[in-house]
Coordinates of C-alpha atoms and ligand atoms in Angstrom, one line a residue:
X1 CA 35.1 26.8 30.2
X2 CA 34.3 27.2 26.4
X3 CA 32.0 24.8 26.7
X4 CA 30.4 26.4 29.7
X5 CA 30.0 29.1 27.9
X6 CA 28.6 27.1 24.6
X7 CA 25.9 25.2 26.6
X8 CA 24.7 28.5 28.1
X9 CA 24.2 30.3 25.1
X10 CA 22.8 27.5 22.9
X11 CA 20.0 27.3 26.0
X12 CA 19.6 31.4 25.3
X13 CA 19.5 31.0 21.3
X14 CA 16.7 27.9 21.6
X15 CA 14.7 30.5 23.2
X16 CA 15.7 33.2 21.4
X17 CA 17.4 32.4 18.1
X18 CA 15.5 35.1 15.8
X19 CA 16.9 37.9 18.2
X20 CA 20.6 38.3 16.5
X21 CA 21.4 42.0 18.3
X22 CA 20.3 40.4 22.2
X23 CA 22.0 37.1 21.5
X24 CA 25.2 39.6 20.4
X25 CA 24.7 41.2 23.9
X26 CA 24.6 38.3 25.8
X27 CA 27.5 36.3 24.1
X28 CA 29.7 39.3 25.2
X29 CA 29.0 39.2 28.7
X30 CA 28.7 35.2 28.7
X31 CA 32.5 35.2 27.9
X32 CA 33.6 37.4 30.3
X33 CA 31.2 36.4 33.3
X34 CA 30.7 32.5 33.1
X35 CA 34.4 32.2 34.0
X36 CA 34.0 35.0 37.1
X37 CA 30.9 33.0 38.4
X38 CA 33.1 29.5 37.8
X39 CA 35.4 31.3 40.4
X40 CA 33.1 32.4 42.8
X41 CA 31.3 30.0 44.9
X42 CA 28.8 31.8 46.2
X43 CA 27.1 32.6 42.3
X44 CA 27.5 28.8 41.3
X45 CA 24.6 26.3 40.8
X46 CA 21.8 29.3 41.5
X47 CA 21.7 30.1 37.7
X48 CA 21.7 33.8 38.0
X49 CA 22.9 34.8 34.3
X50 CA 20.4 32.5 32.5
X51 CA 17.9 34.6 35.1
X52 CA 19.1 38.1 33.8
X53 CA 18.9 37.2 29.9
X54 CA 14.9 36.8 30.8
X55 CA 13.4 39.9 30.8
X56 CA 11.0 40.0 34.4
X57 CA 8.5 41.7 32.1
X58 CA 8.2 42.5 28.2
X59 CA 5.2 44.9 27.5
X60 CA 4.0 45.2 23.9
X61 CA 1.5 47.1 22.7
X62 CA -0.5 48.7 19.6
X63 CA -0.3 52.1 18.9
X64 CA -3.0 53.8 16.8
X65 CA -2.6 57.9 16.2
X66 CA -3.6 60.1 13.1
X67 CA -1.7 62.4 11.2
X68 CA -2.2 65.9 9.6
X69 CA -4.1 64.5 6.8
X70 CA -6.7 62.6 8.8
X71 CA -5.3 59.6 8.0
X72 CA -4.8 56.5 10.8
X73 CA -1.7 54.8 11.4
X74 CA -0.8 51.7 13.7
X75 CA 2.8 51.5 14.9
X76 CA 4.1 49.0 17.6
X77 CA 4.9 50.1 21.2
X78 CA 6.8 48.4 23.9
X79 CA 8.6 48.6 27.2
X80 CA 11.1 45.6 28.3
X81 CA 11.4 45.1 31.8
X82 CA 14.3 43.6 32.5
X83 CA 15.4 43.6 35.9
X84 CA 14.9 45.8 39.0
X85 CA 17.3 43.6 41.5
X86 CA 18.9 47.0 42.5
X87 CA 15.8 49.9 41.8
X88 CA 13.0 50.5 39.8
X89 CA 13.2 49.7 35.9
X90 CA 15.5 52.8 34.4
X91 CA 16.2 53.3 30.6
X92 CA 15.5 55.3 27.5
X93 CA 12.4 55.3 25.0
X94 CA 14.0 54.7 21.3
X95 CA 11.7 55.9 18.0
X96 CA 13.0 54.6 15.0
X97 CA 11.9 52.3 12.4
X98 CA 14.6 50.2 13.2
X99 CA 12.9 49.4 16.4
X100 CA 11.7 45.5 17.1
X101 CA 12.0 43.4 20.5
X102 CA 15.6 42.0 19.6
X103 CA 16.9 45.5 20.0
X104 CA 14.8 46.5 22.6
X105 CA 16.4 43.1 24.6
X106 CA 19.7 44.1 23.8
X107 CA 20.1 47.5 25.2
X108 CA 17.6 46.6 28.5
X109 CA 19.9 43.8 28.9
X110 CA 23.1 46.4 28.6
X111 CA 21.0 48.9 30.5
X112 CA 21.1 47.0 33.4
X113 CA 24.8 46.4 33.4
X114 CA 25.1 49.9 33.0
X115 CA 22.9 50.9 35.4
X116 CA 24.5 48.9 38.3
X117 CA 28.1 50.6 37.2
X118 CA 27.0 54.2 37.8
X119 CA 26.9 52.9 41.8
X120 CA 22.8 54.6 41.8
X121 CA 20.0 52.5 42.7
X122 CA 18.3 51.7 39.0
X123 CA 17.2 48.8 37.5
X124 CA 17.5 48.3 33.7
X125 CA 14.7 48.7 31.1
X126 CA 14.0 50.1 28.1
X127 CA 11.0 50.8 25.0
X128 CA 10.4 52.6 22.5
X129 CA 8.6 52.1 18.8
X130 CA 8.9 51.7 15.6
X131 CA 7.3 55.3 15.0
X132 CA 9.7 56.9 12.9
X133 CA 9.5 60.9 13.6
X134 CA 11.2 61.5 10.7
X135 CA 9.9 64.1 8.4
X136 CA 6.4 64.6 10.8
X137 CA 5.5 67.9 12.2
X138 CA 5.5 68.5 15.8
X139 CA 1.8 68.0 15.7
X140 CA 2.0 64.6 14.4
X141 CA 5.0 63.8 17.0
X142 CA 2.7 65.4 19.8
X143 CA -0.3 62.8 18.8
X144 CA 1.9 59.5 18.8
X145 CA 3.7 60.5 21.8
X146 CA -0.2 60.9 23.7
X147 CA -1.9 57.9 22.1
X148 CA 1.9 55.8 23.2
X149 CA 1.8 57.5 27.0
X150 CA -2.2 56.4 26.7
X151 CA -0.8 52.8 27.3
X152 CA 2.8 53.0 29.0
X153 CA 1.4 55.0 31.4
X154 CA -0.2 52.4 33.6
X155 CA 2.9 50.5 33.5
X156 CA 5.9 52.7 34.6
X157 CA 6.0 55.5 37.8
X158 CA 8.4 57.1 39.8
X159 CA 9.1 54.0 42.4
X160 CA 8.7 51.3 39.5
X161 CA 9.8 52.2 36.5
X162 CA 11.5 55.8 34.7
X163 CA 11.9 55.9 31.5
X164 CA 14.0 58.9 29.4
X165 CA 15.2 59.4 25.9
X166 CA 17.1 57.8 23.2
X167 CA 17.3 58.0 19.7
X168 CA 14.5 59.7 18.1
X169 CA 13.1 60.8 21.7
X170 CA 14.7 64.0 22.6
X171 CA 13.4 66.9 24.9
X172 CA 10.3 67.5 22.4
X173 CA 9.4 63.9 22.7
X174 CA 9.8 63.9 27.1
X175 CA 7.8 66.7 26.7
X176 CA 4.6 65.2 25.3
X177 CA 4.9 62.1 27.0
X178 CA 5.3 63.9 30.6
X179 CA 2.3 66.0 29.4
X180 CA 0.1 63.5 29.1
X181 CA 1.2 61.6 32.2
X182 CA 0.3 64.0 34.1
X183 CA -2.9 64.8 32.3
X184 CA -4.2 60.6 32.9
X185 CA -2.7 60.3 36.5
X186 CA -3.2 63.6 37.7
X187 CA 0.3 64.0 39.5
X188 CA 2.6 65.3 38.9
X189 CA 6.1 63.0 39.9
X190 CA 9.7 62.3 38.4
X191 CA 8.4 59.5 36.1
X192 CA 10.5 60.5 33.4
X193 CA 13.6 62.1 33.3
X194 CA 15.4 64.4 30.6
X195 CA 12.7 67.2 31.3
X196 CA 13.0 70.7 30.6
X197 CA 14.4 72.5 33.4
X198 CA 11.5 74.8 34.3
X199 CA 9.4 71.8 34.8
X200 CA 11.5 68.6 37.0
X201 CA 14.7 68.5 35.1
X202 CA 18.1 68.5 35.4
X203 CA 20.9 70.8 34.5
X204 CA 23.5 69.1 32.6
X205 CA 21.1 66.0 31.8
X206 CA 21.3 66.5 27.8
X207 CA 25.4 66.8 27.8
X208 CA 25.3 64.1 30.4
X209 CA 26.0 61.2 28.0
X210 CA 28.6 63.2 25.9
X211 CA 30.6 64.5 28.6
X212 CA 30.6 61.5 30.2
X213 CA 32.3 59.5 27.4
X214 CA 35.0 62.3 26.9
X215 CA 35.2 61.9 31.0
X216 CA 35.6 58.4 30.5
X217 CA 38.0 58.4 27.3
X218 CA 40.2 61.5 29.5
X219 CA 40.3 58.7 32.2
X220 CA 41.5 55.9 30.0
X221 CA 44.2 58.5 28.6
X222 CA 45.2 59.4 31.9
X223 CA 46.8 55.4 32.6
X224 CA 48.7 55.6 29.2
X225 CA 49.9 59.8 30.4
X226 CA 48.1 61.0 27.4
X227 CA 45.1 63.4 27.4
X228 CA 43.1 65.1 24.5
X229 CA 45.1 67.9 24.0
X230 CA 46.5 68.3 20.0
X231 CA 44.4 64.8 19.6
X232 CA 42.4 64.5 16.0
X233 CA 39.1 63.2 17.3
X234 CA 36.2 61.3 15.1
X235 CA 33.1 61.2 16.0
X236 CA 30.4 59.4 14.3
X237 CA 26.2 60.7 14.1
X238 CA 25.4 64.0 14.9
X239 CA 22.3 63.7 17.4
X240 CA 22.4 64.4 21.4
X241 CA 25.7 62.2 22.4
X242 CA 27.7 63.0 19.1
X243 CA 27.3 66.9 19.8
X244 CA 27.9 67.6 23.6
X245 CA 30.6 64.7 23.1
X246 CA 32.3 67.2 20.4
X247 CA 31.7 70.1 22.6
X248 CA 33.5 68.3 25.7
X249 CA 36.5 67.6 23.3
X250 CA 36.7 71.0 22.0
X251 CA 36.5 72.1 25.7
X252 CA 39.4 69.6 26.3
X253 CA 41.9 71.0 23.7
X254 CA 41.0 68.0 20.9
X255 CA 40.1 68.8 17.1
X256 CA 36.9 66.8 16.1
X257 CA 37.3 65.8 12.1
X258 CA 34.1 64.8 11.5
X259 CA 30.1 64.5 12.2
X260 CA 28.0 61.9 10.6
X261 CA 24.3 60.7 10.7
X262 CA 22.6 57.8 8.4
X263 CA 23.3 59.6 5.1
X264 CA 26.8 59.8 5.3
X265 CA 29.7 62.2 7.1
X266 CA 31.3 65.4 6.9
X267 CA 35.1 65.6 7.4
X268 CA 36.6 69.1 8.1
X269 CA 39.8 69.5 7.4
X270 CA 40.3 72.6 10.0
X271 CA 38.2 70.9 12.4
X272 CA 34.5 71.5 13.9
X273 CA 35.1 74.6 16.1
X274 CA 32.5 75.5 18.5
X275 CA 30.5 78.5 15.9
X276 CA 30.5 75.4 13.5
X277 CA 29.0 72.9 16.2
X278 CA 26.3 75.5 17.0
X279 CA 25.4 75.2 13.6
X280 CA 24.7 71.3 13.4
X281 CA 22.7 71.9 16.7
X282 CA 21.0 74.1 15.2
X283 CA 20.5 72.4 12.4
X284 CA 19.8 69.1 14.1
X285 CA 17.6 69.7 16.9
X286 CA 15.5 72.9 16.1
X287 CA 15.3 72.6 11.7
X288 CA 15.8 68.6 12.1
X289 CA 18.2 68.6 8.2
X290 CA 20.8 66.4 7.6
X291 CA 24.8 66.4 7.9
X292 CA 25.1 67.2 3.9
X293 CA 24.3 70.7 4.8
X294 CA 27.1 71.5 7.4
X295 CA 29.5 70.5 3.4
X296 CA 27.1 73.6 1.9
X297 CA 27.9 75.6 4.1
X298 CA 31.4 75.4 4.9
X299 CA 34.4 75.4 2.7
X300 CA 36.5 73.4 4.8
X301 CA 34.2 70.5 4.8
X302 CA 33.4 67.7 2.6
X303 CA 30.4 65.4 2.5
X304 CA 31.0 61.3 1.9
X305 CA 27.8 60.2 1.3
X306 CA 26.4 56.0 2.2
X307 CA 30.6 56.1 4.0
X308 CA 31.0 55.8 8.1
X309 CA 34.1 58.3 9.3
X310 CA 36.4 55.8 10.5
X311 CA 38.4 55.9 7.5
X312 CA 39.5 59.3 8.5
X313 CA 42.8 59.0 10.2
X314 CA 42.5 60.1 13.5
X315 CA 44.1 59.4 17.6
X316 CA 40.5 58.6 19.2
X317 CA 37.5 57.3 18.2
X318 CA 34.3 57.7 19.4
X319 CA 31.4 56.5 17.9
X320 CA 28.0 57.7 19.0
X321 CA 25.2 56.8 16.2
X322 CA 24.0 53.3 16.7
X323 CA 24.8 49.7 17.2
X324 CA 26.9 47.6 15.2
X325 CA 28.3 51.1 13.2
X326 CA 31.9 50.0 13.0
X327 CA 33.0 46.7 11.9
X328 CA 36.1 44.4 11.9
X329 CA 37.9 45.9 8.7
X330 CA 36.8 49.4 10.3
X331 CA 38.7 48.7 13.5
X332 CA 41.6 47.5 11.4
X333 CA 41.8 50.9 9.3
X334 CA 41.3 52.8 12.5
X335 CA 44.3 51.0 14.6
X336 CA 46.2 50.8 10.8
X337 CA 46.0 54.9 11.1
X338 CA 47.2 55.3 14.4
X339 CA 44.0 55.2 17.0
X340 CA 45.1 54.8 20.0
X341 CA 41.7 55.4 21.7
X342 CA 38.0 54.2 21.3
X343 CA 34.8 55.1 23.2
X344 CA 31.8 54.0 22.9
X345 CA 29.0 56.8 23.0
X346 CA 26.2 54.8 21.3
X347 CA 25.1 51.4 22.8
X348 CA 27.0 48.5 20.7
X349 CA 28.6 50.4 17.8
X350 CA 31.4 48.2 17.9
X351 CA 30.5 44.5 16.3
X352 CA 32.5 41.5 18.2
X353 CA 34.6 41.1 15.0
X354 CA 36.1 45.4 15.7
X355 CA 36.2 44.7 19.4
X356 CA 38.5 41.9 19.3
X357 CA 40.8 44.0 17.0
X358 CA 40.7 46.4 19.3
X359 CA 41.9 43.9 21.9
X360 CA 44.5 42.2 19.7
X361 CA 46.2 45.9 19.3
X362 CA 46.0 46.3 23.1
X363 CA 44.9 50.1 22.0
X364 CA 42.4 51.6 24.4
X365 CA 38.6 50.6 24.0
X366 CA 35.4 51.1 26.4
X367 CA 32.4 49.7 25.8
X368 CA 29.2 51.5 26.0
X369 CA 27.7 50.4 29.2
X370 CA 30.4 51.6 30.8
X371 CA 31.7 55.1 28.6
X372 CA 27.7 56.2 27.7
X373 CA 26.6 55.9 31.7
X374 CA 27.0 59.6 32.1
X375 CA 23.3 59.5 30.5
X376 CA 21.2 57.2 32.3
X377 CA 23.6 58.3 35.9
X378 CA 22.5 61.9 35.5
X379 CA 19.2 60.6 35.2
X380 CA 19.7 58.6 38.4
X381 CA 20.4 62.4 39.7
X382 CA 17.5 64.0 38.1
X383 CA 15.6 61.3 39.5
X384 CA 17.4 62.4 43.1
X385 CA 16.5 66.2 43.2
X386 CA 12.8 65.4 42.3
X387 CA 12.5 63.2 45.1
X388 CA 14.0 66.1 47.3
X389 CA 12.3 68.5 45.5
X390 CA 15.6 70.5 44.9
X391 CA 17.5 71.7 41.9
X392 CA 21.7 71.0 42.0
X393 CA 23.6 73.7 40.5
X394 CA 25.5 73.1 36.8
X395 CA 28.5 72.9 38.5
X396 CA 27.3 70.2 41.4
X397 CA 25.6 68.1 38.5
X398 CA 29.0 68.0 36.7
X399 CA 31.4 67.3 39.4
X400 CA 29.0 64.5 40.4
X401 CA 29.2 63.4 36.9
X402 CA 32.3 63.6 36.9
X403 CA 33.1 61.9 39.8
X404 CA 30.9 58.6 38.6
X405 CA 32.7 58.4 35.5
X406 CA 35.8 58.2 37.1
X407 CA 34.3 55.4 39.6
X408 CA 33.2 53.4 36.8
X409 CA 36.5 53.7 35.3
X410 CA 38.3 52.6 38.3
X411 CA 35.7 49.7 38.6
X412 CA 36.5 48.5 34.9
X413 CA 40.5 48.6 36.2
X414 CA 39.6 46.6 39.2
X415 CA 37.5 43.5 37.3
X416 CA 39.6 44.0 33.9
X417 CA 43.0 43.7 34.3
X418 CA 44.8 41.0 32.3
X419 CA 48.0 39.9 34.2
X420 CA 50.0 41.1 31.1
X421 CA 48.9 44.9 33.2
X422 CA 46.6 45.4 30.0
X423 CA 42.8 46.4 31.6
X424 CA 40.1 44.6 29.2
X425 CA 37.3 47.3 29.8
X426 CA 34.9 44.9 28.5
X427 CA 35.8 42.5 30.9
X428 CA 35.8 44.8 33.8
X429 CA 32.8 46.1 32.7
X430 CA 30.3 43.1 32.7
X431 CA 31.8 41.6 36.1
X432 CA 31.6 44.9 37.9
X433 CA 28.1 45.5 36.3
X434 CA 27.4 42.0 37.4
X435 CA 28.2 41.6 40.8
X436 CA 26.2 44.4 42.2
X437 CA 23.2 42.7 40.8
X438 CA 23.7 39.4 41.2
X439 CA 24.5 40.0 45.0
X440 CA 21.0 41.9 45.2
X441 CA 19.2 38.8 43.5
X442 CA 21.1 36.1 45.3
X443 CA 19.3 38.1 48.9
X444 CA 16.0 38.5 47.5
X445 CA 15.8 34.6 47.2
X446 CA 14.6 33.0 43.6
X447 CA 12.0 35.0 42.2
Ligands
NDP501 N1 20.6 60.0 24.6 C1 21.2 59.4 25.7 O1 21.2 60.0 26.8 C2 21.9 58.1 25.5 C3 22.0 57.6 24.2 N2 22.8 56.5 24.1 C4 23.0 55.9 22.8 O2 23.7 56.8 21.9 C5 23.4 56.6 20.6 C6 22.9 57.9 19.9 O3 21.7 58.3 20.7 P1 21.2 59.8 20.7 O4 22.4 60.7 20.3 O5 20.5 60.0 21.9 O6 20.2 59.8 19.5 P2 19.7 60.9 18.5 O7 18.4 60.5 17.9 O8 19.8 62.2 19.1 O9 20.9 60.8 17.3 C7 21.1 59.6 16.7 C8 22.2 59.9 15.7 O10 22.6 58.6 15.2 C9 22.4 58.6 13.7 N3 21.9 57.2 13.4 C10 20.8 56.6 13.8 N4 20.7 55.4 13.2 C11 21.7 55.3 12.3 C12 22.1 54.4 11.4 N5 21.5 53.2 11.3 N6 23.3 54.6 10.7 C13 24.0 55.7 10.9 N7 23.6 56.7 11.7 C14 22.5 56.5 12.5 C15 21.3 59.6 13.5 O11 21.2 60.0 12.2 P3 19.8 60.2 11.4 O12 19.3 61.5 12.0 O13 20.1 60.2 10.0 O14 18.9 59.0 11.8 C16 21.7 60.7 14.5 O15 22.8 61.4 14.0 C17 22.4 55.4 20.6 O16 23.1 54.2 20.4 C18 21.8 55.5 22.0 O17 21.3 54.3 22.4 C19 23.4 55.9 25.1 C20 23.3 56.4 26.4 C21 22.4 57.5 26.7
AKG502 O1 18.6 58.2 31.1 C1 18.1 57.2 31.0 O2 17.3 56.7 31.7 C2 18.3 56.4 29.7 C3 19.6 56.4 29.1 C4 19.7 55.3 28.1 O3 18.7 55.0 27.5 C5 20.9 54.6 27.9 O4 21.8 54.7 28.8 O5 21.1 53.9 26.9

């Protein structure tokens, strides 16, 4: 089998060798699917995974916009089109320096793993820029989002492909990209999801993807008789998944220790209660600072500047910043202190080296594209209620939440049990994500 495995991905690195975050993707699900597909007759000799590491479409494009000063700038747009087996292409928009095809690959290529878990009909895609809205007023912001929609926009639409946020695109950024959607194609349709409510979106959408990890991580507690209750939660960044992630802990009887973002974290001793979380929404999402300030203002607090918060002894885990976040000697100070519990909110935090500690401690740990699928899954709903042209109450939206998070969780049991009764989530993950696609390609012939 390892050398299955081995001829497979040295085919994937000759073609894609200078992409080390997709080749990190698909080594994961290569271990864990290669041997499934050795099992399974029907998926042998048709070559399906070496057909869903090749993106059906990868869009790249220049973006030219000026700022406040008059002065141009070029920045680099793109939109990966991985797969659309099961629906139209569905994924988030990422701006952030950071931003190049290698990453973009590796989170369409989770995406559509994910995707197929939350049992909706979406495809897997994603895009974004190198654009870094970083310290740019909301005019500047409002002028790279039109001149990047300018291109994208003959591209993507409601039946082929919906794209949404991710880092660096939050409700401001959906805004100005619907906007001028709109204004070019003169409709006005569901192409994008994680819109303001008055105007196509859905209620619970921007908790969606930290709900849904807490829904996932309550789940995964549940098969061990534990729950959140009295448990010292850590969660790392402080954007859109780190913050309705604390408030779903908070609501669930946990104490969240600490908040970081790429500066450093803040550990509170008396934990982040919900006056103090209002505060770092506040002070994330409307006067855009950074963590340090939540240390100014309160006592309890202190800041730990260039440090990640996993050396803060804690029972769960859940990081929610960005990939590769939390390393090998991370996971072992985490299960050292007691962990008994990681989620993944962010796509990737955890390297290979923390996951298989993780594994080797038999502790708890869900990967992303199964524990962050409350996100794109409420978008699958959004998606649903502007095709009907109705709006589901808060409470509908969460119980449907809800309710997928606990199917993807019993999907991950089903494909990821080891016969030792400990479930490999990871495992269960990629093979459940798997199937459902595969299936859908193997009917539509080879294409
Ligand atoms: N939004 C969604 O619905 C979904 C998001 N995700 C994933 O969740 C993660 C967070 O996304 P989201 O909360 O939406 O993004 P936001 O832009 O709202 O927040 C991102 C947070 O992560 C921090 N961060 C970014 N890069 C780094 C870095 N290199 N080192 C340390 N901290 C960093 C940011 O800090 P700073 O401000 O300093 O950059 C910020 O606190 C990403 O991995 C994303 O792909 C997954 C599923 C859905
Ligand atoms: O809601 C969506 O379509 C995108 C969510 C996303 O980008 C993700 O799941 O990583």
């Amino acid at each position: 089998m390892e050398a299955k495995i081995k001829a497979f991905m040295d085919e994937v690195k000759s073609r894609n060798g200078h992409e080390p975050e997709f080749i990190q993707a698909v080594q994961e699900v290569a271990e864990t699917v290669i041997p499934y597909i050795a099992k399974h007759k029907i998926y042998n000799g048709k070559n399906i995974l070496l057909r869903m590491v090749e993106p059906e479409r990868l869009l790249s494009f220049r973006v030219a916009w000026v700022d406040d000063n008059g002065e141009i700038h070029v920045n680099r747009g793109y939109r990966i089109q991985m797969n659309s087996a099961i629906g139209p292409y569905k994924g988030g928009l990422r701006f952030h320096p950071t931003v190049n095809a290698s990453v973009l690959k590796f989170l369409a290529f989770e995406q559509v793993f994910k995707n197929s878990l939350t049992t909706l009909p979406m495809g897997g895609g994603k895009g974004g820029s190198d654009f870094d809205p970083k310290g740019k007023s909301d005019d500047e912001v409002m002028r790279f989002c039109h001149a990047f929609m300018l291109e994208l926009n003959r591209h993507i639409g409601p039946n082929t492909d919906v794209p949404a946020g991710d880092i660096g695109v939050g409700a401001r950024e959906i805004g100005f990209l619907f906007g001028m959607y709109k204004k070019i194609r003169n409709e006005f349709t569901g192409v994008l999801t994680g819109k303001g409510r008055s105007w196509g979106g859905s209620l619970i959408r921007p908790e969606a993807t930290g709900y849904g990890t807490v829904y996932f991580a309550d789940s995964m507690l549940k098969t061990k008789g534990e729950s959140f209750k009295g448990k010292k939660v850590v969660i790392s960044g402080s954007g859109n998944v780190a913050q309705y992630a604390a408030e779903k802990v908070l609501q669930l009887g946990g104490k969240v220790s600490t908040l970081s973002d790429s500066g450093g974290y803040i550990h509170d001793n008396d934990g982040i209660d919900a006056e103090k979380l209002a505060f770092v929404m506040d002070l994330k999402n409307n006067r855009r600072g950074r963590i340090s300030e939540y240390a100014d203002k309160y006592d309890s607090a202190t800041y730990h500047a260039g440090k990640t918060p996993w050396e803060v002894a804690c029972d769960i885990a859940l990081p929610c910043a960005t990939q590769n976040e939390l390393g090998g000697d991370d996971a072992k100070t985490l299960i050292k202190n007691g962990c008994i519990c990681v989620a993944e909110g962010a796509n990737m935090p955890s390297t290979p080296e923390a996951i298989h500690e993780f594994h080797e401690a038999r502790i708890l740990f869900a990967p992303g594209k199964a524990s962050n699928a409350g996100g794109v899954a409420t978008s699958g709903l959004e998606m649903s209620q502007n095709s009907l042209r109705i709006s589901w109450s808060r409470e509908e939206v969460d119980q449907r939440l809800k309710d997928i998070m606990e199917d993807i969780h019993n999907s991950c049991v089903e494909f990821g049990k080891d016969a030792d009764g400990y479930c490999n989530y990871v495992k269960g993950a990629n093979i459940a994500g798997f199937v459902k696609v595969a299936d859908a390609m193997l009917a539509q012939g080879v294409i």
